[in-house]
PDB file of C-alpha atoms and ligand atoms in Angstrom:
ATOM      1  CA  MET A  96       0.086  -0.082  -0.009  1.00  0.00           C
ATOM      2  CA  ASN A  97       1.075   3.420  -0.870  1.00  0.00           C
ATOM      3  CA  ASP A  98       0.639   5.830   2.180  1.00  0.00           C
ATOM      4  CA  GLU A  99       3.065   8.305   1.218  1.00  0.00           C
ATOM      5  CA  PRO A 100       1.752  12.015   1.039  1.00  0.00           C
ATOM      6  CA  ASP A 101       1.619  13.422  -2.618  1.00  0.00           C
ATOM      7  CA  ILE A 102       5.089  15.097  -2.337  1.00  0.00           C
ATOM      8  CA  SER A 103       6.802  15.206  -5.604  1.00  0.00           C
ATOM      9  CA  ARG A 104      10.588  14.376  -5.790  1.00  0.00           C
ATOM     10  CA  ARG A 105      13.090  14.049  -8.322  1.00  0.00           C
ATOM     11  CA  GLY A 106      14.097  10.287  -8.880  1.00  0.00           C
ATOM     12  CA  ILE A 107      17.348   8.557  -7.230  1.00  0.00           C
ATOM     13  CA  MET A 108      19.847   6.593  -9.251  1.00  0.00           C
ATOM     14  CA  LEU A 109      20.371   3.673  -6.710  1.00  0.00           C
ATOM     15  CA  VAL A 110      23.849   2.128  -7.915  1.00  0.00           C
ATOM     16  CA  LEU A 111      24.826  -1.571  -6.926  1.00  0.00           C
ATOM     17  CA  SER A 112      28.474  -2.982  -7.624  1.00  0.00           C
ATOM     18  CA  SER A 113      30.159  -5.910  -6.810  1.00  0.00           C
ATOM     19  CA  PRO A 114      32.083  -8.548  -8.345  1.00  0.00           C
ATOM     20  CA  SER A 115      30.216 -11.492  -9.815  1.00  0.00           C
ATOM     21  CA  GLY A 116      29.252 -13.642  -7.194  1.00  0.00           C
ATOM     22  CA  ALA A 117      29.197 -11.493  -4.122  1.00  0.00           C
ATOM     23  CA  GLY A 118      24.788 -11.631  -4.173  1.00  0.00           C
ATOM     24  CA  LYS A 119      24.393  -8.617  -6.120  1.00  0.00           C
ATOM     25  CA  THR A 120      22.150  -9.969  -8.631  1.00  0.00           C
ATOM     26  CA  THR A 121      19.574 -11.691  -6.236  1.00  0.00           C
ATOM     27  CA  LEU A 122      19.472  -8.190  -4.140  1.00  0.00           C
ATOM     28  CA  THR A 123      18.765  -6.418  -7.246  1.00  0.00           C
ATOM     29  CA  ARG A 124      15.928  -8.921  -8.027  1.00  0.00           C
ATOM     30  CA  ASN A 125      14.587  -8.965  -4.698  1.00  0.00           C
ATOM     31  CA  LEU A 126      14.383  -5.088  -4.241  1.00  0.00           C
ATOM     32  CA  LEU A 127      12.705  -4.775  -7.223  1.00  0.00           C
ATOM     33  CA  GLU A 128      10.366  -7.659  -6.269  1.00  0.00           C
ATOM     34  CA  GLN A 129       9.402  -6.140  -2.969  1.00  0.00           C
ATOM     35  CA  GLU A 130       9.451  -2.359  -4.195  1.00  0.00           C
ATOM     36  CA  ASN A 131       7.089  -3.492  -6.611  1.00  0.00           C
ATOM     37  CA  ILE A 132       4.611  -4.910  -4.119  1.00  0.00           C
ATOM     38  CA  ASP A 133       4.958  -1.721  -1.717  1.00  0.00           C
ATOM     39  CA  TYR A 134       5.389   1.258  -4.158  1.00  0.00           C
ATOM     40  CA  PRO A 135       4.107   0.180  -7.738  1.00  0.00           C
ATOM     41  CA  GLY A 136       5.576   1.709 -10.775  1.00  0.00           C
ATOM     42  CA  LYS A 137       8.531   3.731  -8.497  1.00  0.00           C
ATOM     43  CA  LEU A 138      11.717   1.922  -8.891  1.00  0.00           C
ATOM     44  CA  GLU A 139      12.530  -0.082 -12.350  1.00  0.00           C
ATOM     45  CA  LEU A 140      15.717  -1.295 -13.407  1.00  0.00           C
ATOM     46  CA  SER A 141      18.076   0.367 -15.755  1.00  0.00           C
ATOM     47  CA  ILE A 142      18.509  -2.639 -18.966  1.00  0.00           C
ATOM     48  CA  SER A 143      22.033  -2.172 -19.890  1.00  0.00           C
ATOM     49  CA  ALA A 144      23.175  -2.742 -23.396  1.00  0.00           C
ATOM     50  CA  THR A 145      25.860  -5.755 -23.800  1.00  0.00           C
ATOM     51  CA  THR A 146      27.780  -7.420 -26.215  1.00  0.00           C
ATOM     52  CA  ARG A 147      28.297 -10.385 -23.946  1.00  0.00           C
ATOM     53  CA  PRO A 148      26.615 -13.408 -25.721  1.00  0.00           C
ATOM     54  CA  ARG A 149      22.986 -14.350 -24.059  1.00  0.00           C
ATOM     55  CA  ARG A 150      23.075 -16.538 -20.850  1.00  0.00           C
ATOM     56  CA  PRO A 151      20.649 -19.802 -21.406  1.00  0.00           C
ATOM     57  CA  SER A 152      18.646 -17.953 -18.670  1.00  0.00           C
ATOM     58  CA  GLU A 153      18.375 -14.852 -19.816  1.00  0.00           C
ATOM     59  CA  ILE A 154      15.794 -12.814 -21.979  1.00  0.00           C
ATOM     60  CA  ASP A 155      16.479 -10.152 -24.408  1.00  0.00           C
ATOM     61  CA  ALA A 156      14.970  -6.735 -23.239  1.00  0.00           C
ATOM     62  CA  VAL A 157      14.707  -8.316 -19.778  1.00  0.00           C
ATOM     63  CA  HIS A 158      18.182  -9.247 -18.383  1.00  0.00           C
ATOM     64  CA  TYR A 159      20.106  -6.975 -21.242  1.00  0.00           C
ATOM     65  CA  HIS A 160      19.668  -5.808 -24.664  1.00  0.00           C
ATOM     66  CA  PHE A 161      21.746  -8.106 -26.304  1.00  0.00           C
ATOM     67  CA  VAL A 162      23.603  -6.199 -29.212  1.00  0.00           C
ATOM     68  CA  ALA A 163      26.301  -7.154 -31.878  1.00  0.00           C
ATOM     69  CA  LYS A 164      29.345  -4.992 -31.294  1.00  0.00           C
ATOM     70  CA  SER A 165      28.558  -2.572 -34.181  1.00  0.00           C
ATOM     71  CA  ARG A 166      25.299  -1.354 -32.746  1.00  0.00           C
ATOM     72  CA  PHE A 167      26.762  -1.177 -29.397  1.00  0.00           C
ATOM     73  CA  GLU A 168      29.794   1.344 -30.781  1.00  0.00           C
ATOM     74  CA  SER A 169      26.729   3.289 -32.794  1.00  0.00           C
ATOM     75  CA  MET A 170      24.913   4.000 -29.397  1.00  0.00           C
ATOM     76  CA  ARG A 171      28.246   4.711 -27.814  1.00  0.00           C
ATOM     77  CA  ASP A 172      28.890   7.341 -30.532  1.00  0.00           C
ATOM     78  CA  HIS A 173      25.724   9.165 -30.811  1.00  0.00           C
ATOM     79  CA  GLY A 174      25.923   9.916 -27.260  1.00  0.00           C
ATOM     80  CA  GLU A 175      23.157   7.233 -26.560  1.00  0.00           C
ATOM     81  CA  LEU A 176      24.844   5.840 -23.523  1.00  0.00           C
ATOM     82  CA  LEU A 177      24.999   7.528 -20.204  1.00  0.00           C
ATOM     83  CA  GLU A 178      28.103   5.683 -19.312  1.00  0.00           C
ATOM     84  CA  TRP A 179      29.774   2.504 -20.849  1.00  0.00           C
ATOM     85  CA  ALA A 180      32.863   0.073 -19.767  1.00  0.00           C
ATOM     86  CA  GLU A 181      34.725  -2.602 -21.671  1.00  0.00           C
ATOM     87  CA  VAL A 182      34.088  -5.687 -18.521  1.00  0.00           C
ATOM     88  CA  HIS A 183      35.440  -9.301 -18.949  1.00  0.00           C
ATOM     89  CA  GLY A 184      36.324  -8.331 -22.686  1.00  0.00           C
ATOM     90  CA  ASN A 185      32.614  -7.358 -23.565  1.00  0.00           C
ATOM     91  CA  TYR A 186      31.106  -4.009 -23.940  1.00  0.00           C
ATOM     92  CA  TYR A 187      27.908  -3.196 -21.440  1.00  0.00           C
ATOM     93  CA  GLY A 188      26.648   0.058 -21.239  1.00  0.00           C
ATOM     94  CA  THR A 189      23.274   2.421 -20.222  1.00  0.00           C
ATOM     95  CA  PRO A 190      20.869   3.737 -22.161  1.00  0.00           C
ATOM     96  CA  ARG A 191      20.291   7.510 -21.561  1.00  0.00           C
ATOM     97  CA  GLU A 192      16.739   7.769 -22.443  1.00  0.00           C
ATOM     98  CA  PRO A 193      14.831   5.696 -19.810  1.00  0.00           C
ATOM     99  CA  VAL A 194      17.208   6.971 -17.041  1.00  0.00           C
ATOM    100  CA  GLU A 195      16.528  10.720 -17.904  1.00  0.00           C
ATOM    101  CA  LYS A 196      12.530  10.110 -18.177  1.00  0.00           C
ATOM    102  CA  ALA A 197      12.125   7.916 -14.922  1.00  0.00           C
ATOM    103  CA  LEU A 198      14.295  10.952 -12.899  1.00  0.00           C
ATOM    104  CA  ALA A 199      11.938  13.453 -14.353  1.00  0.00           C
ATOM    105  CA  ASP A 200       9.078  11.573 -13.607  1.00  0.00           C
ATOM    106  CA  GLY A 201      10.295  11.000  -9.977  1.00  0.00           C
ATOM    107  CA  ARG A 202      10.989   7.485 -10.406  1.00  0.00           C
ATOM    108  CA  ASP A 203      13.764   6.082  -8.949  1.00  0.00           C
ATOM    109  CA  VAL A 204      16.316   3.331 -11.157  1.00  0.00           C
ATOM    110  CA  LEU A 205      18.595   0.574 -10.065  1.00  0.00           C
ATOM    111  CA  PHE A 206      21.793   0.070 -11.952  1.00  0.00           C
ATOM    112  CA  ASP A 207      23.787  -3.080 -11.493  1.00  0.00           C
ATOM    113  CA  ILE A 208      26.729  -1.787 -13.166  1.00  0.00           C
ATOM    114  CA  ASP A 209      30.587  -1.952 -12.357  1.00  0.00           C
ATOM    115  CA  TRP A 210      33.021   0.539 -10.973  1.00  0.00           C
ATOM    116  CA  GLN A 211      33.982   1.989 -14.133  1.00  0.00           C
ATOM    117  CA  GLY A 212      30.430   2.823 -15.124  1.00  0.00           C
ATOM    118  CA  THR A 213      29.574   4.002 -11.332  1.00  0.00           C
ATOM    119  CA  ARG A 214      32.804   6.405 -11.776  1.00  0.00           C
ATOM    120  CA  GLN A 215      31.278   7.802 -15.113  1.00  0.00           C
ATOM    121  CA  LEU A 216      27.555   8.456 -13.138  1.00  0.00           C
ATOM    122  CA  ILE A 217      29.340  10.303 -10.400  1.00  0.00           C
ATOM    123  CA  GLU A 218      30.838  12.638 -12.694  1.00  0.00           C
ATOM    124  CA  LYS A 219      27.854  13.536 -14.704  1.00  0.00           C
ATOM    125  CA  MET A 220      25.510  13.116 -11.756  1.00  0.00           C
ATOM    126  CA  ARG A 221      26.832  13.360  -8.305  1.00  0.00           C
ATOM    127  CA  ASP A 222      23.217  14.836  -7.210  1.00  0.00           C
ATOM    128  CA  ASP A 223      21.377  11.845  -8.319  1.00  0.00           C
ATOM    129  CA  VAL A 224      23.787   8.828  -7.565  1.00  0.00           C
ATOM    130  CA  VAL A 225      23.458   6.708  -4.866  1.00  0.00           C
ATOM    131  CA  THR A 226      26.249   4.012  -4.662  1.00  0.00           C
ATOM    132  CA  VAL A 227      26.252   0.593  -2.835  1.00  0.00           C
ATOM    133  CA  PHE A 228      28.916  -1.843  -2.874  1.00  0.00           C
ATOM    134  CA  VAL A 229      28.551  -5.609  -2.050  1.00  0.00           C
ATOM    135  CA  LEU A 230      31.307  -7.564  -0.846  1.00  0.00           C
ATOM    136  CA  PRO A 231      31.322 -11.257  -0.242  1.00  0.00           C
ATOM    137  CA  PRO A 232      31.777 -12.454   3.602  1.00  0.00           C
ATOM    138  CA  THR A 233      34.827 -14.595   2.065  1.00  0.00           C
ATOM    139  CA  ALA A 234      37.290 -15.136  -0.569  1.00  0.00           C
ATOM    140  CA  GLN A 235      36.169 -18.857  -0.748  1.00  0.00           C
ATOM    141  CA  GLU A 236      32.283 -18.054  -0.770  1.00  0.00           C
ATOM    142  CA  LEU A 237      32.624 -15.680  -3.780  1.00  0.00           C
ATOM    143  CA  LYS A 238      34.231 -18.743  -5.467  1.00  0.00           C
ATOM    144  CA  SER A 239      31.800 -21.032  -4.381  1.00  0.00           C
ATOM    145  CA  ARG A 240      28.910 -18.951  -5.565  1.00  0.00           C
ATOM    146  CA  LEU A 241      30.475 -18.898  -9.295  1.00  0.00           C
ATOM    147  CA  VAL A 242      30.675 -22.276  -9.073  1.00  0.00           C
ATOM    148  CA  ARG A 243      27.369 -22.989  -8.122  1.00  0.00           C
ATOM    149  CA  ARG A 244      25.763 -20.795 -10.654  1.00  0.00           C
ATOM    150  CA  ALA A 245      27.171 -22.942 -13.047  1.00  0.00           C
ATOM    151  CA  GLU A 246      26.468 -21.141 -16.561  1.00  0.00           C
ATOM    152  CA  ASP A 247      29.882 -20.232 -16.954  1.00  0.00           C
ATOM    153  CA  SER A 248      32.676 -22.459 -18.421  1.00  0.00           C
ATOM    154  CA  ASP A 249      35.537 -23.036 -16.270  1.00  0.00           C
ATOM    155  CA  THR A 250      37.682 -20.192 -17.739  1.00  0.00           C
ATOM    156  CA  VAL A 251      35.222 -17.866 -17.424  1.00  0.00           C
ATOM    157  CA  ILE A 252      34.923 -18.701 -13.709  1.00  0.00           C
ATOM    158  CA  ALA A 253      38.763 -18.350 -13.293  1.00  0.00           C
ATOM    159  CA  GLU A 254      38.566 -14.560 -15.500  1.00  0.00           C
ATOM    160  CA  ARG A 255      35.634 -13.447 -12.918  1.00  0.00           C
ATOM    161  CA  LEU A 256      37.788 -14.324 -10.210  1.00  0.00           C
ATOM    162  CA  ARG A 257      40.836 -12.749 -11.272  1.00  0.00           C
ATOM    163  CA  ASN A 258      38.518  -9.437 -12.049  1.00  0.00           C
ATOM    164  CA  ALA A 259      37.051  -9.685  -8.798  1.00  0.00           C
ATOM    165  CA  ALA A 260      40.307  -8.518  -7.473  1.00  0.00           C
ATOM    166  CA  GLU A 261      40.282  -5.691  -9.878  1.00  0.00           C
ATOM    167  CA  GLU A 262      36.627  -4.673  -8.656  1.00  0.00           C
ATOM    168  CA  PHE A 263      37.411  -4.644  -4.982  1.00  0.00           C
ATOM    169  CA  LYS A 264      40.059  -2.124  -5.090  1.00  0.00           C
ATOM    170  CA  HIS A 265      37.404   0.109  -5.725  1.00  0.00           C
ATOM    171  CA  TRP A 266      35.284  -0.128  -2.661  1.00  0.00           C
ATOM    172  CA  ASN A 267      35.992   3.111  -1.094  1.00  0.00           C
ATOM    173  CA  GLU A 268      34.437   5.022  -4.105  1.00  0.00           C
ATOM    174  CA  TYR A 269      31.031   4.151  -2.704  1.00  0.00           C
ATOM    175  CA  ASP A 270      28.508   5.753  -0.200  1.00  0.00           C
ATOM    176  CA  TYR A 271      27.506   2.458   1.207  1.00  0.00           C
ATOM    177  CA  ILE A 272      28.933  -0.818   1.876  1.00  0.00           C
ATOM    178  CA  LEU A 273      27.167  -4.401   2.052  1.00  0.00           C
ATOM    179  CA  VAL A 274      29.186  -7.444   3.425  1.00  0.00           C
ATOM    180  CA  ASN A 275      26.727  -9.983   1.855  1.00  0.00           C
ATOM    181  CA  ARG A 276      26.816 -12.474   4.929  1.00  0.00           C
ATOM    182  CA  ASP A 277      23.122 -12.895   5.118  1.00  0.00           C
ATOM    183  CA  LEU A 278      20.918 -12.456   2.137  1.00  0.00           C
ATOM    184  CA  ASP A 279      18.063 -11.283   4.490  1.00  0.00           C
ATOM    185  CA  LYS A 280      20.012  -8.932   6.418  1.00  0.00           C
ATOM    186  CA  SER A 281      21.365  -7.426   3.469  1.00  0.00           C
ATOM    187  CA  PHE A 282      18.342  -7.122   1.493  1.00  0.00           C
ATOM    188  CA  GLY A 283      16.672  -4.908   4.880  1.00  0.00           C
ATOM    189  CA  ARG A 284      19.859  -2.741   4.737  1.00  0.00           C
ATOM    190  CA  LEU A 285      19.611  -2.363   1.024  1.00  0.00           C
ATOM    191  CA  ARG A 286      16.003  -0.970   1.624  1.00  0.00           C
ATOM    192  CA  ALA A 287      16.763   1.108   4.462  1.00  0.00           C
ATOM    193  CA  ILE A 288      19.545   2.962   2.332  1.00  0.00           C
ATOM    194  CA  LEU A 289      16.677   3.404  -0.589  1.00  0.00           C
ATOM    195  CA  THR A 290      14.361   4.536   2.035  1.00  0.00           C
ATOM    196  CA  ALA A 291      16.652   7.139   3.722  1.00  0.00           C
ATOM    197  CA  GLU A 292      17.838   8.627   0.455  1.00  0.00           C
ATOM    198  CA  ARG A 293      13.862   9.029  -0.889  1.00  0.00           C
ATOM    199  CA  LEU A 294      13.658  11.194   2.582  1.00  0.00           C
ATOM    200  CA  LYS A 295      16.338  13.493   2.080  1.00  0.00           C
ATOM    201  CA  ARG A 296      15.385  17.290   1.976  1.00  0.00           C
ATOM    202  CA  VAL A 297      17.135  18.163  -1.341  1.00  0.00           C
ATOM    203  CA  LYS A 298      14.998  14.981  -3.045  1.00  0.00           C
ATOM    204  CA  MET A 299      11.893  17.122  -2.425  1.00  0.00           C
ATOM    205  CA  PRO A 300      12.011  20.308  -4.541  1.00  0.00           C
ATOM    206  CA  ASN A 301       8.155  20.917  -3.605  1.00  0.00           C
ATOM    207  CA  LEU A 302       8.164  20.448   0.013  1.00  0.00           C
ATOM    208  CA  LYS A 303       8.071  24.249   0.908  1.00  0.00           C
ATOM    209  CA  ASP A 304       4.735  24.257  -1.160  1.00  0.00           C
ATOM    210  CA  PHE A 305       3.246  21.391   1.268  1.00  0.00           C
ATOM    211  CA  VAL A 306       5.157  23.067   4.562  1.00  0.00           C
ATOM    212  CA  ASP A 307       3.454  26.050   3.237  1.00  0.00           C
ATOM    213  CA  LYS A 308       0.025  24.283   2.955  1.00  0.00           C
ATOM    214  CA  LEU A 309       0.346  23.012   6.311  1.00  0.00           C
ATOM    215  CA  LEU A 310       0.902  26.209   7.830  1.00  0.00           C
ATOM    216  CA  SER A 311      -2.129  28.012   6.109  1.00  0.00           C
ATOM    217  CA  ASP A 312      -4.372  25.234   6.977  1.00  0.00           C
ATOM    218  CA  LEU A 313      -3.000  25.414  10.394  1.00  0.00           C
ATOM    219  CA  LYS A 314      -3.640  28.768  10.889  1.00  0.00           C
ATOM    220  CA  GLY A 315      -7.644  28.210   9.596  1.00  0.00           C
ATOM    221  CA  LEU A 316      -7.481  25.580  12.489  1.00  0.00           C
ATOM    222  CA  THR A 317      -6.321  28.407  14.904  1.00  0.00           C
ATOM    223  CA  PRO A 318      -9.076  29.693  17.198  1.00  0.00           C
TER     224      PRO A 318
HETATM  225  P1  5GP B 641      27.431 -10.122 -16.109  1.00  0.00           P
HETATM  226  O1  5GP B 641      28.396 -10.594 -17.521  1.00  0.00           O
HETATM  227  O2  5GP B 641      27.911 -10.933 -15.300  1.00  0.00           O
HETATM  228  O3  5GP B 641      26.085  -9.958 -16.251  1.00  0.00           O
HETATM  229  O4  5GP B 641      28.168  -8.567 -15.801  1.00  0.00           O
HETATM  230  C1  5GP B 641      29.256  -8.419 -15.632  1.00  0.00           C
HETATM  231  C2  5GP B 641      29.892  -7.012 -15.253  1.00  0.00           C
HETATM  232  O5  5GP B 641      29.424  -6.020 -16.171  1.00  0.00           O
HETATM  233  C3  5GP B 641      28.785  -6.912 -13.384  1.00  0.00           C
HETATM  234  O6  5GP B 641      29.667  -6.475 -12.867  1.00  0.00           O
HETATM  235  C4  5GP B 641      28.046  -5.916 -13.957  1.00  0.00           C
HETATM  236  O7  5GP B 641      27.512  -4.943 -12.528  1.00  0.00           O
HETATM  237  C5  5GP B 641      28.731  -5.288 -15.021  1.00  0.00           C
HETATM  238  N1  5GP B 641      27.653  -4.347 -16.207  1.00  0.00           N
HETATM  239  C6  5GP B 641      26.301  -4.677 -16.246  1.00  0.00           C
HETATM  240  N2  5GP B 641      25.845  -3.721 -17.287  1.00  0.00           N
HETATM  241  C7  5GP B 641      26.692  -2.539 -17.246  1.00  0.00           C
HETATM  242  C8  5GP B 641      26.780  -1.451 -17.803  1.00  0.00           C
HETATM  243  O8  5GP B 641      25.497  -0.928 -18.384  1.00  0.00           O
HETATM  244  N3  5GP B 641      27.890  -0.658 -17.515  1.00  0.00           N
HETATM  245  C9  5GP B 641      28.682  -1.012 -16.588  1.00  0.00           C
HETATM  246  N4  5GP B 641      29.780  -0.102 -16.766  1.00  0.00           N
HETATM  247  N5  5GP B 641      28.689  -2.297 -16.058  1.00  0.00           N
HETATM  248  C10 5GP B 641      27.786  -3.033 -16.574  1.00  0.00           C
END
């Protein structure tokens, strides 16, 4: 149920980064599901474009826009991407238009992107961006999660483990850190971050009108 007073606000860009296997994808999915129940239509996922081959469990335009390298380069060169990066030998990028529209309409956008993309978003849109870095509890747990997922070949898993070290180094560029020992706890913390960020005064440019009306109504009620 939505019990928020009708105070319009600019949307938030909530960025989640972590090495593959830290639990970020599950957190992202759970957050979208739960938020959609509590506040329908208020949080949406930014669907990235990528040149990576589709995994069997993935659906085009749901998990990613799977595009050819030439198409990706054309989007990038025509300014259609807010940020882009090469990750694990493939290109990934954030389509600009859906994000700008969502923010202007007061909807929040969730991003599952790497540290390179996060840096670019911070440079361009610092006031809109809230960043969260997800760490696994141990290195062994990270490896087990990658192996359990088993959608990637051994070579890909080995490369992802090597890249994890590179991703880890950037933890201190983020606003919030979640050490994902327990999925439920991490999920609760992630929701707390989103809730607190939504309540920031600077996110509500029309709050003055709301308070002014409260004051004038109060005057009317004062004998
Ligand atoms: P995967 O191939 O496992 O889906 O994603 C690999 C990495 O690419 C993840 O760390 C993910 O966060 C990152 N990634 C996905 N989409 C984007 C994007 O649009 N921009 C950037 N910079 N990174 C992305």
